Every structure is written in structure tokens, then in C-alpha cells.
Amino acid sequence: MTLTRRRLLATAAAFTAASTALGTPLLAQQRGGRLVIVTAASPRTLNPATQSGTGTGVPGAQIFASPLKFDAEWNPQPYLAKSWLVADDGLSVSLTLVDNAVFHDGAPVTSADVAFSIELLRDNHPFNSMFSPVTHVETPDAHTAVIHLSAPHPAILLALSGVLCPILPKHVYGDGQDIKTHPANTAPVGCGPFKFVSFKPGEEIVLERFDDFFIDGHPYLDGMVIRTVKDASAILIAMENGDADMFPFMSGSQQVKRLEKQDGIEVTSQGYAAVGPIVWLAFNTARAPLDDVKVRQAIAYATDRDFITKALHRGTSQPQRGPIVEQSPFFEPDIEAYDLDLDRANALMDEAGLAPDSSGKRLSLTIDYVPALPAEQGKNVAEYLKSQLKKIGIELEVRAAPDFPTWSGRVGNHDFDLTIDILFNWGDPVIGVHRSYLSDNIKPGVIWSNTQSYANARVDELLAQATVEMDPVKRKLAYSEFQKIVAQDLPVYWLNTMPFHTAYKASIVNPPLSIWGPMQSMDDLSLS
């Protein structure tokens, strides 16, 4: 097999260069202290192999290590894999692991764990396209894993980084139990810089330094606490009073502006380049009358996207017209935007056979929203839609979920009409976009998959083509047609991009500003 010359070795110099690229040089940092992170997200599991999202992603990236890291410039960096080789034909990637990595229970990390983890991710992760080209992982020795692909994978290195590729211990998770309900998901064993101490769902996650971490001298912190705080005001007060050190994934305009004025606190939007967060209105296309595209289009024409972004969001959000973030080179601008047109909306409702009664009512629907979203992105938009859709004869009931598990249970099990949701592009469409539109990703009980029950054979074909196409021009053509189709079928109506920010104490050295931000290891972060 001919291999390319693209080879990166994790020598001491490489690690030092990577650390310098990501922040302050190693010698300028101090050891000790405990980082307190506050967030509104409340995870059900701490295992990123079975659950995407920020609630699982932030602690998961600290407990588990991935083969690679990515810096702020989209460059891959060595991590658990000290080197990698990509075959000229793109059909294999060889990883050479560091030889001193152990899991938190003391067992050595071997290529068998890498093979087990990647094949488990392929078969169980909500992003079923992320590792779908993987046929098998060969393990010629304890520190070499060769990933074999059925076709070239344009996003394979990205998929091996951050929270997307946690390496799990085979001796723990390979015991025959269902990985989705495995007891270790809430008391995990990983090989990352911090090991699990305790998890109180809806309250806090406690982690402590793993002294046998494979990067010498890391992590700097003694540990970290990730606290779930549902009240937005309480989060701000905790930051202002110094009771918390970091508030990631902050998106409320009032929150951003308030903390920007606070002495000793830095606020940045850097660290979310690979996230690509899109807020949308999702339709349950398997439930009448939303199985009729005319009804879905009518709702879109009745929604004023500009009012939402400019008035409700005070201009902090940007309108989003399609499934791929508009900043992406793959975004197709020549698609139907569904700008506000109440006459067109009412005409479509008539065409769908939904005549109004004497009071003007045509039908009743429910709308849910992610409870972790700021009110201006979730609840307020739902209330706006309640009044707006009444203009086309739809009586909308806003259903507030008391917590994330309640909302995700409804949506994951397709027990909803409409819901306001947020999904991430995750760096490349093959990773974060395909999952919501592939017909074979309709998986009851799995959130952030194809919960809309959308199926279109041509879309499946185009996404399969884009999954293996290494030519960016040809990929763009495939994605262009895909976007035009889904813009007509409208399984979701895209609203806006989420304006994520991180607030952190100015005394923090090396805050998480890579493309994965706080969903990548914070082993090089320290307190001064």
C-alpha cells in the first residue's frame, strides 16, 4: 500500500508547538486549582459515543481522549495518536498511538480499544454517516490501528478529533450490555485528562485530575466541576460574584452584553468554528396534517425570520435559510427562503383542504422547544409563533418541558407536532448535516437524528455521493441539489444561527478557543 508523505509525529517539539499554537507556552502555567463551569445543559449520559450535544460533549471531552486534536486554524494535532498516515487512495488511515496511555482504572490503552471504539461509534452514534465508510479496523500491534474504508472519507481526520471520537475501554464497554443503556455511561472510565468522581443529573458533574495522563505534566488543574444552573440570572450572578470561572455556549444577547461590561471577565465568540449551530422549527412529517408539504410550507411563509433575528434576538443572531450554515462553502444561496407571505400561507392551507371554521380555526397543533435554549431563542419564539400562526388558522399550544430529558423523550420518540430545536453542523456536512435527512437514520428514541421522519430517495443518493467525494467542486454540486430538494420538502424550517460565546475569568490561561472550544480536552488550561 502506497502512503502519502503527510505524516505528523508527536515528538516533544510537536507537542510544544501545538501547545503554543493553542495558547500560552507550557512554562508560563501553574498547577492546581479547580475550574467551575456553569451551564444550563443537563446531560442524561456522559458517554459521547451514544449522545451528541453540549451537555455530554463538555464533560465527555475531558473524561475521554480522542486520537487527534484540532487547533484554532483547523489544523490536526497529535493527541492519543502520536502520528497518522493517510493512504494515497484515501481508503485507509493508520494511527500510531502513544505508548504510555492508560485508562482511569489502570488498564493500558491499546489499538484494540481504538478499533472497538470506532466500530462502536459507526454502529451506535446518532451521526451514522460519520464513520459509515469504515469496514473494519486492523490492529497489527498494540499501538497501531489501521482504519479501513469502503470509500474515501473527506472528513475522516475531523471525525477522529474532539468529542466526536472518544476512545472507550473495551474491557468495560465490551461486556455485551447495550451501549446506549450501559451503567458506565453515567460513571464512565476513560483515558482523558480528568477522571470521573460523581454525577448528579440536573445538578453537577465532578471530575478530578488523572495523574497518569499520557501527556507529561498535564492536566494543570486539580479538577473541575460542571454545574447545571437552569436560571439564567443565577448563572450571570455566579460569574459576576466569582463563584464560577467559565460559562460556555452562552447565547442570550442580554447575557453577552452584561458580562462584556464586567471587570475581570473575558467574553469571546471564538471556539465554535466547527460547531455550526442552527436553530430551526422541526416538523413531525409522519403525523397528519404535517405529512402534507403544503402545510409545512404554509407555516414557513407565515413565519417572519427577520422579526425573530432582529427584534426577538436584538440582532445578535443571523438568519439561516438552509441545512448547511451560510458561512460554509457548501451553502447554496439559490433556494426558497420562505420570506413572510401570509396570503401565500393561507392559500396553501386552502390547497391542503384545511378550511377554516366560523372562528377562522383550521387545526390545532403543539409546539415544544429545547428547555436549555435561552428564552429569546426558544420560549419567546414559540410564543411568537403561537400568535403568528393564528393568522393562518392554526391554534398552537406551547408545551414547556420541565427538563431536557422530558423534551428529548418527546422528540426522540416522535411524540410531537412542532419543536424548536438546535443542531450543529459539526465541522463538515457529512458529520453533522446528513444525520437529520437520511431515511435510514430515523431511529426512535434517539435525539438529534432524523427525528422529523423525513425520507427522500434522491436525498439519500446525494448524501451518499457527498460522503465519499473528495473533489470539493463535485461535493458542492451534490450539496447544492440536496439543499434545493429539502428546501422544497421542508422537513424543517431553518430560523437562525445561534450566537455562541464563552465567558471566562481573565485569569484563565489557555481558555478553550480551538475549533471545538470546550468540547475538546482542556488539559492545557490553567488558573493564575
XYZ file of C-alpha atoms in Angstrom:
528
model
C 0.000 0.000 0.000
C 1.382 3.383 -1.001
C 1.168 6.015 1.691
C 1.283 9.761 1.437
C 4.056 11.772 2.977
C 1.565 13.573 5.205
C 2.947 12.367 8.466
C 2.916 14.169 11.815
C 4.975 12.826 14.696
C 4.216 13.668 18.291
C 7.738 14.417 19.409
C 8.296 16.697 22.351
C 8.800 19.547 19.913
C 5.485 18.809 18.210
C 3.634 18.859 21.499
C 5.282 22.123 22.472
C 4.434 23.683 19.114
C 0.832 22.514 19.366
C 0.521 23.926 22.873
C 1.976 27.248 21.805
C -0.449 27.413 18.854
C -3.376 26.841 21.170
C -2.342 29.339 23.829
C 0.348 30.241 26.328
C 3.616 28.238 26.326
C 3.808 25.446 28.860
C 6.400 27.098 31.125
C 4.133 30.074 31.838
C 1.487 27.932 33.509
C 0.849 26.945 37.104
C -0.596 23.747 38.505
C -3.542 23.499 40.850
C -6.986 24.891 41.336
C -10.424 23.698 40.362
C -12.305 25.061 37.364
C -16.012 25.701 37.932
C -18.113 25.696 34.760
C -21.760 26.757 34.783
C -24.180 25.678 32.093
C -27.897 25.288 31.504
C -27.405 21.924 29.771
C -28.268 18.801 31.763
C -26.935 15.598 30.200
C -28.519 12.174 30.534
C -25.222 10.425 29.828
C -21.525 11.260 29.981
C -20.630 8.977 27.082
C -20.254 10.940 23.798
C -20.271 7.689 21.829
C -24.037 7.453 22.217
C -25.157 11.048 22.666
C -24.262 14.291 20.916
C -24.803 17.760 22.369
C -23.062 20.214 24.645
C -24.287 18.704 27.908
C -22.483 15.460 27.174
C -19.776 16.987 24.994
C -18.079 19.233 27.566
C -17.507 16.593 30.296
C -17.076 13.818 27.724
C -14.103 15.543 26.100
C -12.368 15.713 29.481
C -13.065 12.114 30.528
C -12.262 10.506 27.174
C -9.370 11.194 24.795
C -9.669 11.275 21.024
C -6.943 10.215 18.579
C -6.433 13.787 17.312
C -6.977 17.385 18.334
C -7.619 20.384 16.082
C -6.250 23.856 16.715
C -7.967 27.182 16.078
C -6.768 27.183 12.452
C -8.387 23.838 11.564
C -5.042 22.021 11.673
C -4.956 18.461 13.089
C -2.643 17.957 16.065
C -1.357 14.778 17.750
C -3.123 13.625 20.883
C -3.773 9.973 21.759
C -2.339 9.187 18.328
C 1.211 10.498 18.085
C 1.237 10.111 14.303
C -1.055 9.213 11.431
C -0.738 8.230 7.791
C -3.408 8.648 5.108
C -3.178 6.314 2.119
C -2.867 7.878 -1.328
C -6.132 6.260 -2.397
C -7.882 7.566 0.723
C -9.019 4.082 1.718
C -7.117 3.754 4.966
C -5.773 5.808 7.854
C -3.029 4.391 10.073
C -2.828 5.650 13.645
C 0.219 5.169 15.844
C -0.757 5.551 19.482
C 1.347 6.996 22.268
C 2.841 4.127 24.237
C 2.154 5.403 27.760
C -1.626 5.894 27.770
C -3.700 4.108 30.406
C -7.347 4.215 31.328
C -8.503 5.630 34.625
C -8.706 2.099 36.065
C -5.043 1.481 35.189
C -5.532 -0.740 32.137
C -3.332 0.160 29.154
C -4.860 1.818 26.100
C -4.261 -0.378 23.055
C -5.211 -0.465 19.413
C -7.933 -2.955 20.340
C -9.675 -0.168 22.281
C -9.398 2.155 19.285
C -10.841 -0.484 16.959
C -13.651 -1.248 19.398
C -14.485 2.445 19.853
C -14.528 3.404 16.164
C -16.673 0.410 15.205
C -18.978 1.128 18.151
C -19.312 4.760 17.028
C -20.058 3.608 13.489
C -22.895 1.399 14.720
C -24.368 3.484 17.549
C -23.625 7.183 17.273
C -26.509 9.440 16.122
C -24.240 10.712 13.310
C -24.454 7.474 11.381
C -22.629 8.950 8.376
C -19.599 9.950 10.432
C -17.949 6.525 10.343
C -20.224 4.693 7.912
C -17.364 4.110 5.371
C -15.374 2.186 7.995
C -15.326 -1.506 7.084
C -13.056 -2.617 9.901
C -10.106 -1.506 11.995
C -6.965 -3.616 11.773
C -4.686 -3.905 14.811
C -1.278 -5.277 13.696
C 0.218 -4.465 17.089
C -0.817 -2.940 20.408
C -0.091 0.626 19.329
C -1.113 0.624 15.662
C -4.683 0.887 14.409
C -5.396 0.891 10.676
C -8.836 2.203 9.766
C -10.029 0.622 6.522
C -12.657 2.451 4.484
C -15.001 1.259 1.757
C -14.609 4.631 0.070
C -12.645 7.838 0.629
C -13.921 9.871 3.570
C -13.378 13.647 3.203
C -13.987 14.301 6.918
C -12.172 11.340 8.480
C -9.476 13.315 10.322
C -12.039 15.750 11.703
C -14.152 12.791 12.817
C -11.181 11.487 14.816
C -10.982 14.638 16.939
C -12.630 16.319 19.876
C -15.817 14.940 21.289
C -16.639 13.064 18.074
C -14.279 10.159 18.717
C -13.977 9.185 22.388
C -11.769 6.136 22.890
C -13.560 3.789 25.266
C -12.069 0.859 27.200
C -13.147 -2.361 25.531
C -12.866 -4.258 28.801
C -15.542 -2.005 30.327
C -17.951 -1.289 27.478
C -17.479 -4.518 25.517
C -19.147 -6.736 28.110
C -22.207 -7.459 25.973
C -24.524 -4.892 27.526
C -26.415 -2.416 25.342
C -24.061 0.538 24.909
C -26.966 3.011 24.997
C -28.011 1.924 28.493
C -24.649 0.752 29.810
C -24.216 1.634 33.506
C -20.763 3.051 32.764
C -22.388 5.850 30.741
C -23.153 7.686 33.982
C -19.955 6.600 35.764
C -17.502 6.455 32.865
C -13.959 5.181 32.620
C -11.836 6.961 30.031
C -8.223 7.883 29.365
C -8.650 11.661 29.227
C -7.017 14.235 31.499
C -9.768 14.138 34.115
C -11.389 11.137 35.729
C -14.934 10.762 36.910
C -15.826 11.386 40.557
C -19.584 11.911 40.693
C -22.628 12.789 38.607
C -25.865 14.229 39.969
C -28.170 14.654 36.959
C -29.529 18.177 36.765
C -27.053 19.383 39.390
C -23.347 18.801 38.834
C -20.550 16.674 37.447
C -17.335 16.417 39.445
C -14.041 15.433 37.815
C -10.503 15.265 39.195
C -7.022 15.284 37.686
C -5.825 11.970 36.291
C -2.241 11.797 37.499
C -1.279 9.124 34.948
C -2.446 11.110 31.925
C -0.291 10.393 28.876
C 0.942 13.986 28.333
C 3.636 14.685 30.896
C 2.719 17.479 33.318
C -0.878 17.686 32.132
C -3.506 18.499 33.195
C -2.689 21.591 35.184
C -5.944 21.736 37.096
C -6.662 19.654 40.191
C -10.144 19.092 38.822
C -13.311 20.671 37.533
C -16.952 20.949 38.472
C -19.626 21.366 35.799
C -22.762 22.753 37.414
C -26.180 22.769 35.819
C -27.949 26.038 36.586
C -31.354 26.439 34.975
C -31.903 30.047 35.968
C -30.124 32.368 33.515
C -29.873 35.156 36.099
C -28.249 32.785 38.589
C -25.586 31.894 36.007
C -24.749 35.552 35.474
C -24.599 36.238 39.202
C -22.281 33.253 39.697
C -19.924 34.639 37.050
C -20.069 38.183 38.399
C -19.500 37.093 42.004
C -16.564 34.877 41.074
C -18.385 31.687 42.113
C -17.930 30.324 38.588
C -14.941 30.509 36.266
C -16.459 29.773 32.870
C -19.811 29.966 31.097
C -19.574 28.261 27.679
C -22.248 28.175 24.968
C -23.685 31.485 26.138
C -26.132 32.750 23.516
C -28.531 35.200 25.138
C -27.966 38.745 23.908
C -28.559 40.208 27.376
C -26.111 37.725 28.885
C -23.401 38.594 26.382
C -23.791 42.350 26.790
C -23.972 42.190 30.572
C -20.842 40.083 31.058
C -18.895 42.084 28.475
C -19.138 45.018 30.899
C -17.861 43.036 33.878
C -14.283 43.654 35.008
C -12.144 40.537 35.149
C -14.292 38.613 32.668
C -13.468 37.969 29.029
C -16.215 37.230 26.513
C -15.415 35.693 23.126
C -17.210 34.051 20.230
C -14.036 32.159 19.304
C -14.104 28.406 19.864
C -17.226 27.457 17.945
C -15.947 27.371 14.368
C -16.653 23.662 13.942
C -19.964 23.714 15.758
C -22.143 25.425 13.145
C -25.237 25.792 15.350
C -28.590 26.140 13.564
C -31.879 26.816 15.336
C -34.876 25.511 13.419
C -38.553 24.698 13.567
C -38.861 20.949 13.044
C -41.954 19.209 11.701
C -43.102 15.691 12.505
C -43.604 14.690 8.873
C -45.067 11.323 9.861
C -48.070 12.925 11.573
C -51.049 14.412 9.767
C -51.532 17.124 8.671
C -47.785 17.849 8.793
C -47.227 14.958 6.405
C -48.561 17.369 3.753
C -45.744 19.545 2.396
C -48.262 22.333 1.700
C -48.988 22.667 5.419
C -45.291 22.807 6.238
C -44.698 25.431 3.565
C -47.680 27.450 4.802
C -46.171 27.559 8.301
C -42.859 28.695 6.822
C -44.492 31.500 4.819
C -46.331 32.620 7.958
C -43.089 32.933 9.947
C -41.118 36.170 9.854
C -37.489 35.124 10.214
C -36.305 38.747 10.177
C -38.584 39.648 13.093
C -37.136 36.769 15.091
C -33.493 37.685 14.485
C -33.803 41.483 14.593
C -36.482 42.030 17.232
C -36.522 38.945 19.475
C -32.762 38.415 19.275
C -31.774 42.091 19.147
C -29.637 41.482 16.100
C -27.261 39.003 17.764
C -28.464 36.105 15.584
C -28.132 35.759 11.830
C -30.926 34.420 9.589
C -30.388 30.872 8.343
C -32.031 29.726 5.106
C -30.923 26.124 4.747
C -29.496 22.978 6.353
C -25.826 23.995 5.907
C -24.602 27.080 7.749
C -24.411 30.060 5.451
C -20.724 30.577 6.293
C -19.896 27.187 4.771
C -18.503 26.970 1.226
C -21.132 24.273 0.612
C -24.116 26.542 1.341
C -26.462 27.011 -1.627
C -27.971 30.538 -1.630
C -30.309 29.896 -4.565
C -33.033 28.155 -2.553
C -36.517 29.156 -1.490
C -36.196 31.387 1.585
C -39.918 31.425 2.513
C -39.987 35.111 3.318
C -43.110 36.271 5.133
C -46.193 35.964 2.894
C -49.464 35.428 4.771
C -51.548 35.401 1.598
C -49.447 32.594 0.177
C -49.606 30.764 3.514
C -53.398 30.906 3.656
C -53.675 29.799 0.031
C -51.523 26.747 0.764
C -53.712 25.858 3.736
C -56.745 26.029 1.426
C -54.987 23.836 -1.126
C -54.285 21.309 1.637
C -58.047 21.062 2.228
C -57.931 22.672 5.670
C -60.843 25.069 5.500
C -61.347 27.468 8.425
C -64.392 27.133 10.662
C -66.635 30.039 11.658
C -63.983 31.292 14.085
C -61.211 31.059 11.468
C -59.618 27.971 13.031
C -58.312 25.299 10.679
C -56.478 22.941 13.057
C -54.687 22.628 16.398
C -51.024 21.717 16.880
C -48.497 21.618 19.715
C -45.059 23.200 19.743
C -42.175 22.220 22.014
C -38.791 23.861 22.489
C -35.447 22.834 23.952
C -35.551 23.957 27.587
C -31.799 24.642 27.633
C -32.168 27.352 24.988
C -32.297 30.968 26.175
C -35.860 32.274 26.260
C -35.262 34.548 23.280
C -34.184 31.556 21.166
C -36.747 29.042 22.427
C -39.748 30.007 24.512
C -40.135 33.513 23.080
C -40.030 32.206 19.523
C -42.630 29.567 20.385
C -44.908 32.241 21.851
C -44.369 34.405 18.785
C -45.332 31.512 16.519
C -48.454 30.915 18.603
C -49.707 34.388 17.738
C -48.333 34.374 14.198
C -49.782 31.030 13.078
C -53.200 32.047 14.343
C -53.249 34.341 11.296
C -53.462 31.276 9.057
C -55.916 29.382 11.232
C -53.552 27.263 13.326
C -54.206 27.130 17.054
C -50.845 26.421 18.657
C -50.342 25.050 22.158
C -46.912 25.790 23.620
C -45.676 22.809 25.641
C -42.923 23.681 28.098
C -40.748 20.752 29.174
C -39.522 20.821 32.786
C -36.114 19.490 31.781
C -34.052 18.277 28.844
C -34.846 14.556 29.293
C -38.566 15.300 29.048
C -38.142 17.285 25.836
C -35.711 14.802 24.287
C -38.001 11.924 25.203
C -40.885 13.531 23.336
C -38.880 14.447 20.261
C -36.702 11.331 20.145
C -39.801 9.140 20.286
C -41.583 11.302 17.684
C -44.279 12.382 20.145
C -44.534 15.952 18.885
C -46.024 18.136 16.167
C -43.578 21.047 16.006
C -40.468 21.701 18.034
C -37.835 24.399 18.146
C -34.525 22.604 18.105
C -30.833 23.371 17.710
C -28.483 21.147 15.735
C -24.818 21.533 14.900
C -23.100 21.094 11.525
C -20.107 19.650 13.408
C -17.449 20.976 11.041
C -18.388 19.071 7.899
C -21.856 18.289 6.480
C -21.079 14.567 6.361
C -20.774 14.618 10.157
C -23.491 16.960 11.355
C -25.933 17.550 8.493
C -26.563 14.146 6.933
C -27.973 12.637 10.153
C -31.120 14.758 10.000
C -32.091 13.908 6.427
C -31.030 10.294 5.786
C -34.015 7.944 5.773
C -32.045 5.160 7.472
C -31.323 7.491 10.399
C -34.941 7.518 11.592
C -34.231 5.919 14.963
C -36.976 6.016 17.613
C -35.579 7.023 20.979
C -32.506 8.742 19.524
C -32.427 12.515 19.738
C -30.692 14.643 17.108
C -31.005 12.033 14.405
C -33.776 12.170 11.765
C -36.495 12.906 14.324
C -38.606 14.504 11.579
C -39.156 11.052 9.965
C -38.142 12.572 6.643
C -37.451 10.271 3.688
C -36.472 11.126 0.111
C -34.612 8.601 -2.043
C -32.822 11.261 -4.086
C -31.596 12.971 -0.912
C -30.251 9.633 0.316
C -28.432 9.210 -3.001
C -26.920 12.709 -2.984
C -25.715 12.455 0.599
C -24.190 9.055 -0.111
C -22.309 10.649 -3.007
C -21.088 13.580 -0.880
C -19.945 11.179 1.841
C -17.201 9.740 -0.390
C -16.493 12.573 -2.830
C -13.016 14.042 -2.298
C -13.356 16.677 -5.041
C -14.752 19.835 -3.358
C -16.349 21.062 -6.583
C -18.271 17.831 -7.066
C -19.202 17.755 -3.391
C -20.570 21.267 -3.688
C -22.742 20.243 -6.655
C -24.181 17.322 -4.701
C -24.881 19.508 -1.691
C -26.422 22.184 -3.898
C -29.029 19.791 -5.271
C -29.604 18.343 -1.792
C -30.337 21.775 -0.342
C -32.754 22.651 -3.142
C -34.701 19.444 -2.558
C -35.012 19.766 1.204
C -35.914 23.444 0.831
C -38.925 22.272 -1.182
C -39.771 19.283 1.010
C -39.211 21.368 4.150
C -38.892 18.753 6.911
C -37.668 21.704 8.990
C -37.840 25.477 8.622
C -34.433 26.965 9.389
C -34.585 30.084 11.564
C -31.161 31.372 12.598
C -27.645 30.560 13.698
C -27.028 30.516 17.431
C -24.587 33.260 18.566
C -22.471 31.153 20.929
C -19.983 32.885 23.233
C -17.767 31.825 26.129
C -17.387 33.993 29.208
C -14.395 33.202 31.396
C -12.251 34.747 34.094
C -9.450 36.824 32.638
C -7.018 34.938 34.894
C -7.537 31.706 32.952
C -4.557 30.675 30.825
C -5.327 28.802 27.608
C -9.118 29.075 27.533
C -10.740 26.632 25.095
C -10.558 28.510 21.782
C -9.859 25.737 19.275
C -12.469 24.883 16.644
C -14.104 22.538 19.186
C -13.885 25.011 22.055
C -14.980 23.443 25.376
C -15.835 20.160 23.609
C -12.139 19.388 23.286
C -9.727 18.479 26.067
C -8.833 21.290 28.466
C -5.694 19.563 29.726
C -3.603 22.649 28.866
C -5.866 25.139 30.690
C -4.652 26.593 33.963
C -5.598 29.178 36.570
C -3.284 32.011 37.521
